[in-house]
Short mmCIF file of C-alpha atoms in Angstrom, two decimals:
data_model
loop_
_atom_site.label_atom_id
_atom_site.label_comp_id
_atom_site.label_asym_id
_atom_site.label_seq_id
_atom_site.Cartn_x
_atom_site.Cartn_y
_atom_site.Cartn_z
CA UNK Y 119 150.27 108.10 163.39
CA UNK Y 120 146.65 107.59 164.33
CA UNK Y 121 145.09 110.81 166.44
CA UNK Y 122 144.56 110.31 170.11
CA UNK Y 123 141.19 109.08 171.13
CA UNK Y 124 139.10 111.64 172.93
CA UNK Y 125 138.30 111.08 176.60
CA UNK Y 126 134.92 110.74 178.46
CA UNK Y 127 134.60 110.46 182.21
CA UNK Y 128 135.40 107.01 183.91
CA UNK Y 129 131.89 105.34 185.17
CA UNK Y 130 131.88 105.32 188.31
CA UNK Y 131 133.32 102.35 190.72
CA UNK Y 132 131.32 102.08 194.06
CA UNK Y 133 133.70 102.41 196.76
CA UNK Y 134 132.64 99.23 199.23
CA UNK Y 135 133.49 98.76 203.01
CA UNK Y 136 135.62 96.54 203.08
CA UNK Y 137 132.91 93.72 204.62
CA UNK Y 138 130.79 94.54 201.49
CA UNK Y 139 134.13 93.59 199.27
CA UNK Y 140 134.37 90.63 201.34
CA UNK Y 141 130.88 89.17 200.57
CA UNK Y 142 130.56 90.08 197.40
CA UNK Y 143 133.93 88.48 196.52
CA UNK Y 144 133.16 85.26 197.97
CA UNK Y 145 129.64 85.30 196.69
CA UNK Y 146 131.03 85.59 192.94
CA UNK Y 147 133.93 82.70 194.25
CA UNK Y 148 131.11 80.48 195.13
CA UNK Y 149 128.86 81.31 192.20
CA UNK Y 150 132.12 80.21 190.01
CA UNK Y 151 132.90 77.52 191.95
CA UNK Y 152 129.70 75.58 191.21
CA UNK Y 153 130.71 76.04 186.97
CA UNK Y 154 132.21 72.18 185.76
CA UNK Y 155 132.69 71.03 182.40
CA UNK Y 156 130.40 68.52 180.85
CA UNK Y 157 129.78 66.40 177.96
CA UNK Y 158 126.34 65.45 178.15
CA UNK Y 159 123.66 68.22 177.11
CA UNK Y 160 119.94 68.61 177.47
CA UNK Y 161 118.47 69.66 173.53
CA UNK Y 162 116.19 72.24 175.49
CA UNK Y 163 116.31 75.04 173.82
CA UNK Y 164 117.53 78.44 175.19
CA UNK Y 165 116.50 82.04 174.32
CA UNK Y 166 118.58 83.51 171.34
CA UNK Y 167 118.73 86.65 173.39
CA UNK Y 168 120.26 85.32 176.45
CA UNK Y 169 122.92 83.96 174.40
CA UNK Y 170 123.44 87.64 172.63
CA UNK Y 171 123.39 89.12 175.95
CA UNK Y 172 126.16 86.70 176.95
CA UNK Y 173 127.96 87.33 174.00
CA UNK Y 174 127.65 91.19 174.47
CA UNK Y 175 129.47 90.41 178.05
CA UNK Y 176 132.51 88.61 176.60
CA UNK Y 177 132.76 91.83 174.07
CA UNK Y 178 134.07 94.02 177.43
CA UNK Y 179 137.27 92.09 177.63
CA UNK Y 180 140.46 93.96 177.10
CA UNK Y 181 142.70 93.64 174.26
CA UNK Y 182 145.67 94.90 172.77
CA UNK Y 183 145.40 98.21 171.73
CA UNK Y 184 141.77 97.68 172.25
CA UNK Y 185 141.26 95.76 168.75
CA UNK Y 186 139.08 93.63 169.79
CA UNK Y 187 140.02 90.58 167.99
CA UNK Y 188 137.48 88.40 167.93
CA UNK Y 189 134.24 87.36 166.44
CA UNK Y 190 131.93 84.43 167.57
CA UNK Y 191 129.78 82.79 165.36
CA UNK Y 192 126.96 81.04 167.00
CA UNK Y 193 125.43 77.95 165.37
CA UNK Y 194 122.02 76.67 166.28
CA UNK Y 195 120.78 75.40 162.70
CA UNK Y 196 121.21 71.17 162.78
CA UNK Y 197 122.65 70.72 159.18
CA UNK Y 198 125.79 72.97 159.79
CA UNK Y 199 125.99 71.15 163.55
CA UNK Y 200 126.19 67.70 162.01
CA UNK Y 201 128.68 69.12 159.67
CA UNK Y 202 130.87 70.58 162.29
CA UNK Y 203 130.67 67.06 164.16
CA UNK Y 204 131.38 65.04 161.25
CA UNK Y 205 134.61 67.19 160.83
CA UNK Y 206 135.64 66.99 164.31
CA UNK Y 207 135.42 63.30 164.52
CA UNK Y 208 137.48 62.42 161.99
CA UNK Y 209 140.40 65.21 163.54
CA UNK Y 210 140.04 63.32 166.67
CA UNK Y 211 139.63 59.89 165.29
CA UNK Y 212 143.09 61.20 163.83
CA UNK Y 213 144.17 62.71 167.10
CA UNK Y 214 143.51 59.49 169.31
CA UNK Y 215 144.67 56.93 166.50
CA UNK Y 216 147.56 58.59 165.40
CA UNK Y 217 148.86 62.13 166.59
CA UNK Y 218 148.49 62.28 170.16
CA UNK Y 219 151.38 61.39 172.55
CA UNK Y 220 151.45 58.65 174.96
CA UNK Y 221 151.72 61.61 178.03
CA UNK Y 222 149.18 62.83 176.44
CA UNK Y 223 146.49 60.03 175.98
CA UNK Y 224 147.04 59.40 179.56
CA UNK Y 225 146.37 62.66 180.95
CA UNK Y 226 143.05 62.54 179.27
CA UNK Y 227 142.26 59.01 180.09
CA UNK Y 228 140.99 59.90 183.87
CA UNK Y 229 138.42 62.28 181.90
CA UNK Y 230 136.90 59.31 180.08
CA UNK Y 231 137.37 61.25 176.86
CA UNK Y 232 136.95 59.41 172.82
CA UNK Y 233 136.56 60.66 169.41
CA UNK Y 234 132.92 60.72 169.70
CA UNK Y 235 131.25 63.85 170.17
CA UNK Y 236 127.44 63.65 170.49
CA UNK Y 237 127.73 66.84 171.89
CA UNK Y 238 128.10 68.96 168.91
CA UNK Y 239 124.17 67.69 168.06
CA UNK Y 240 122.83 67.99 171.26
CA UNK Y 241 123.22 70.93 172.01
CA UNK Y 242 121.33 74.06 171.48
CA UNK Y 243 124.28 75.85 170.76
CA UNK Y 244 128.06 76.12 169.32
CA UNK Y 245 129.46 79.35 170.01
CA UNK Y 246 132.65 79.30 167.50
CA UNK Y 247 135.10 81.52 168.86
CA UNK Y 248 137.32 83.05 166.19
CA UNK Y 249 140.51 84.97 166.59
CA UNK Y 250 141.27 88.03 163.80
CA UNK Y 251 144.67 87.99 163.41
CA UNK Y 252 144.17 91.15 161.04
CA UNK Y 253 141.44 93.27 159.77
CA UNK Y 254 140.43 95.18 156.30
CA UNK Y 255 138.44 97.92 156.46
CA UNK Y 256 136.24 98.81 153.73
CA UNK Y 257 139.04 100.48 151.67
CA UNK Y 258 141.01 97.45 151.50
CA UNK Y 259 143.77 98.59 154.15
CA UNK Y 260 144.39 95.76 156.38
CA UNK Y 261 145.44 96.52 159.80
CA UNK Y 262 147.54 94.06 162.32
CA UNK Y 263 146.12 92.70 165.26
CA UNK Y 264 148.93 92.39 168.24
CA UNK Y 265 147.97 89.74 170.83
CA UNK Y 266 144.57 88.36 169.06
CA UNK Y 267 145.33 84.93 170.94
CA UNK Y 268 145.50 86.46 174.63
CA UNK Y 269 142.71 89.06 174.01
CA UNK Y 270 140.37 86.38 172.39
CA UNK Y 271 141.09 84.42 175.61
CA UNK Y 272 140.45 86.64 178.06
CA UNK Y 273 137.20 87.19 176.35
CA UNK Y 274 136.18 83.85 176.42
CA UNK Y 275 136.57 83.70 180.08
CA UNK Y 276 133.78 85.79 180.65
CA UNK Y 277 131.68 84.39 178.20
CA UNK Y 278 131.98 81.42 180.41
CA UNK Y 279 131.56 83.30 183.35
CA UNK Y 280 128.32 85.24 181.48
CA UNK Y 281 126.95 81.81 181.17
CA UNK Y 282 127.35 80.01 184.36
CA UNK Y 283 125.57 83.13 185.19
CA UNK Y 284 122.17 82.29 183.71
CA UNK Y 285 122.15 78.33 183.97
CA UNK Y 286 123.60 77.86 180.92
CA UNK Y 287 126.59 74.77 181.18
CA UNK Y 288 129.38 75.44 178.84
CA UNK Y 289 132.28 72.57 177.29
CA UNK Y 290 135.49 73.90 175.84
CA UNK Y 291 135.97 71.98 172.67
CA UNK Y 292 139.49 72.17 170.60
CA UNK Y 293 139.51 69.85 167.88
CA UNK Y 294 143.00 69.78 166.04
CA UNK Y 295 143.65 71.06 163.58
CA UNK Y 296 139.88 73.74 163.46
CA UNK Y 297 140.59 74.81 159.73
CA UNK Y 298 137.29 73.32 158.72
CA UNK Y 299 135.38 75.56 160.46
CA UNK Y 300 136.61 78.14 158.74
CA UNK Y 301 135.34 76.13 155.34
CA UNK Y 302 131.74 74.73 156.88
CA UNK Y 303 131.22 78.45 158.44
CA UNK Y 304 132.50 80.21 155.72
CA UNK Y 305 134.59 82.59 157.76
CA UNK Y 306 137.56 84.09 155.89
CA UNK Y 307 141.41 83.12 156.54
CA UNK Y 308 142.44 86.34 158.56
CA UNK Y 309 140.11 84.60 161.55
CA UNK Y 310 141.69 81.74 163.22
CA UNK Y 311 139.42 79.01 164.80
CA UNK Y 312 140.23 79.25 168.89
CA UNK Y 313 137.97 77.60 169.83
CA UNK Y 314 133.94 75.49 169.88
CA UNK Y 315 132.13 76.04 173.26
CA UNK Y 316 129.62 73.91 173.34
CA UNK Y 317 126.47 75.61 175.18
CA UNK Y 318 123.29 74.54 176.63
CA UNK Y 319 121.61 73.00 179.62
CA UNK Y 320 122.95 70.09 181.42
CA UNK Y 321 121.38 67.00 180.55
CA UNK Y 322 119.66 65.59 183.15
CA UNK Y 323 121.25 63.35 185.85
CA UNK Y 324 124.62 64.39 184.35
CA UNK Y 325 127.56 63.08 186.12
CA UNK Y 326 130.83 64.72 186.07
CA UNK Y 327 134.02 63.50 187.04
CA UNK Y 328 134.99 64.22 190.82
CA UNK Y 329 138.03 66.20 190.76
CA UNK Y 330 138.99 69.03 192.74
CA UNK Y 331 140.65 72.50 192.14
CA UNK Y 332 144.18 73.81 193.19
CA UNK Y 333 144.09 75.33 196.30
CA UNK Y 334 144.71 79.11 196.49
CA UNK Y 335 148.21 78.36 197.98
CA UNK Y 336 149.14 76.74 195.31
CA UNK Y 337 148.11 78.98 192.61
CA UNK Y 338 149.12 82.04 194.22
CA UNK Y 339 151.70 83.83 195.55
CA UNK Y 340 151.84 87.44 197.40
CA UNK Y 341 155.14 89.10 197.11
#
């Protein structure tokens, strides 16, 4: 059994009035509540080291017994974008032609959605989010990874949030099935493809669909 971890001194938490807690929740509510999806990027380019910083962010997530299960690769170079776009087309070409449901294809169809994904170009960035299902160290043991899926998750929450922070738009993209990415990125087998966010600046006059979000109510309940 491993040896407990040695202890250091919590950082400390600033104990607000309860006003202050008040604003500064709502202020980060309505900082969130501007973030939307979109499909239509600007090919400005953004600084490498806002995107690391961002990336450094999502690395303070929890995870099971603090494994950290995740690695994201971050593309930028065109070739290996057209690649991953090529790939992806045909899986959805696949997915809309042939695999997805009926339900399905009409709970997309208010979203305007296809198999085309300019987006993967246009882009500055492709932040491929792997989850490590299991990791060798350099003695060849490999070591299990309990709840990779939930901890890589909860990471890429606030590498969303991290992003909306600084300008940056962000589009959750899940081709099915992501095995080529392992194969274009050369990324080895024990990392499982979660997920493509697609990063950059909107394009200009970008229109998003007008939708609205679940009220508190309905999403919550105090017991």
């Amino acid at each position: 059994m491993a040896s407990p971890i040695p202890s250091v001194a919590l950082a400390p938490y600033p104990r607000y009035s309860e006003e202050e807690m008040r604003l500064r929740a709502k202020a980060l509510h309505e900082a969130l509540n501007t973030r939307r999806t979109v499909r239509d990027f600007s090919d400005a380019p953004v600084p490498r080291e806002v995107v690391e910083a961002c990336i450094a962010t999502a690395g303070t997530a929890p995870s099971g017994a603090n494994q950290q299960p995740w690695h994201f690769a971050v593309v930028s170079d065109p070739e290996i974008k057209r690649q991953i776009r090529e790939a992806a087309e045909e899986e959805e070409r696949a997915f809309y032609e042939r695999r997805a449901s009926d339900d399905w294809l009409e709970a997309l169809s208010h979203l305007g959605t296809d198999a085309d994904k300019p987006f993967l170009e246009t882009a500055p960035y492709l932040i491929v989010v792997f989850a490590l299902v299991n990791r060798t160290d350099e003695k060849g043991e490999r070591t299990k990874h309990y709840y990779p899926y939930e901890s890589t998750g909860l990471a890429t929450g606030l590498l969303i949030s991290a992003l909306h922070n600084v300008g940056l738009a962000s589009l959750t993209h899940t081709p099915n099935p992501m095995k080529f990415l392992n194969e274009v990125l050369g990324r080895s087998s024990n990392e499982r493809p979660f997920l493509i966010l697609v990063t950059g600046y909107p394009a200009d006059g970008v229109r998003v669909p007008d939708i609205e979000r679940r009220s508190l109510e309905e999403i919550c309940t105090f017991y």
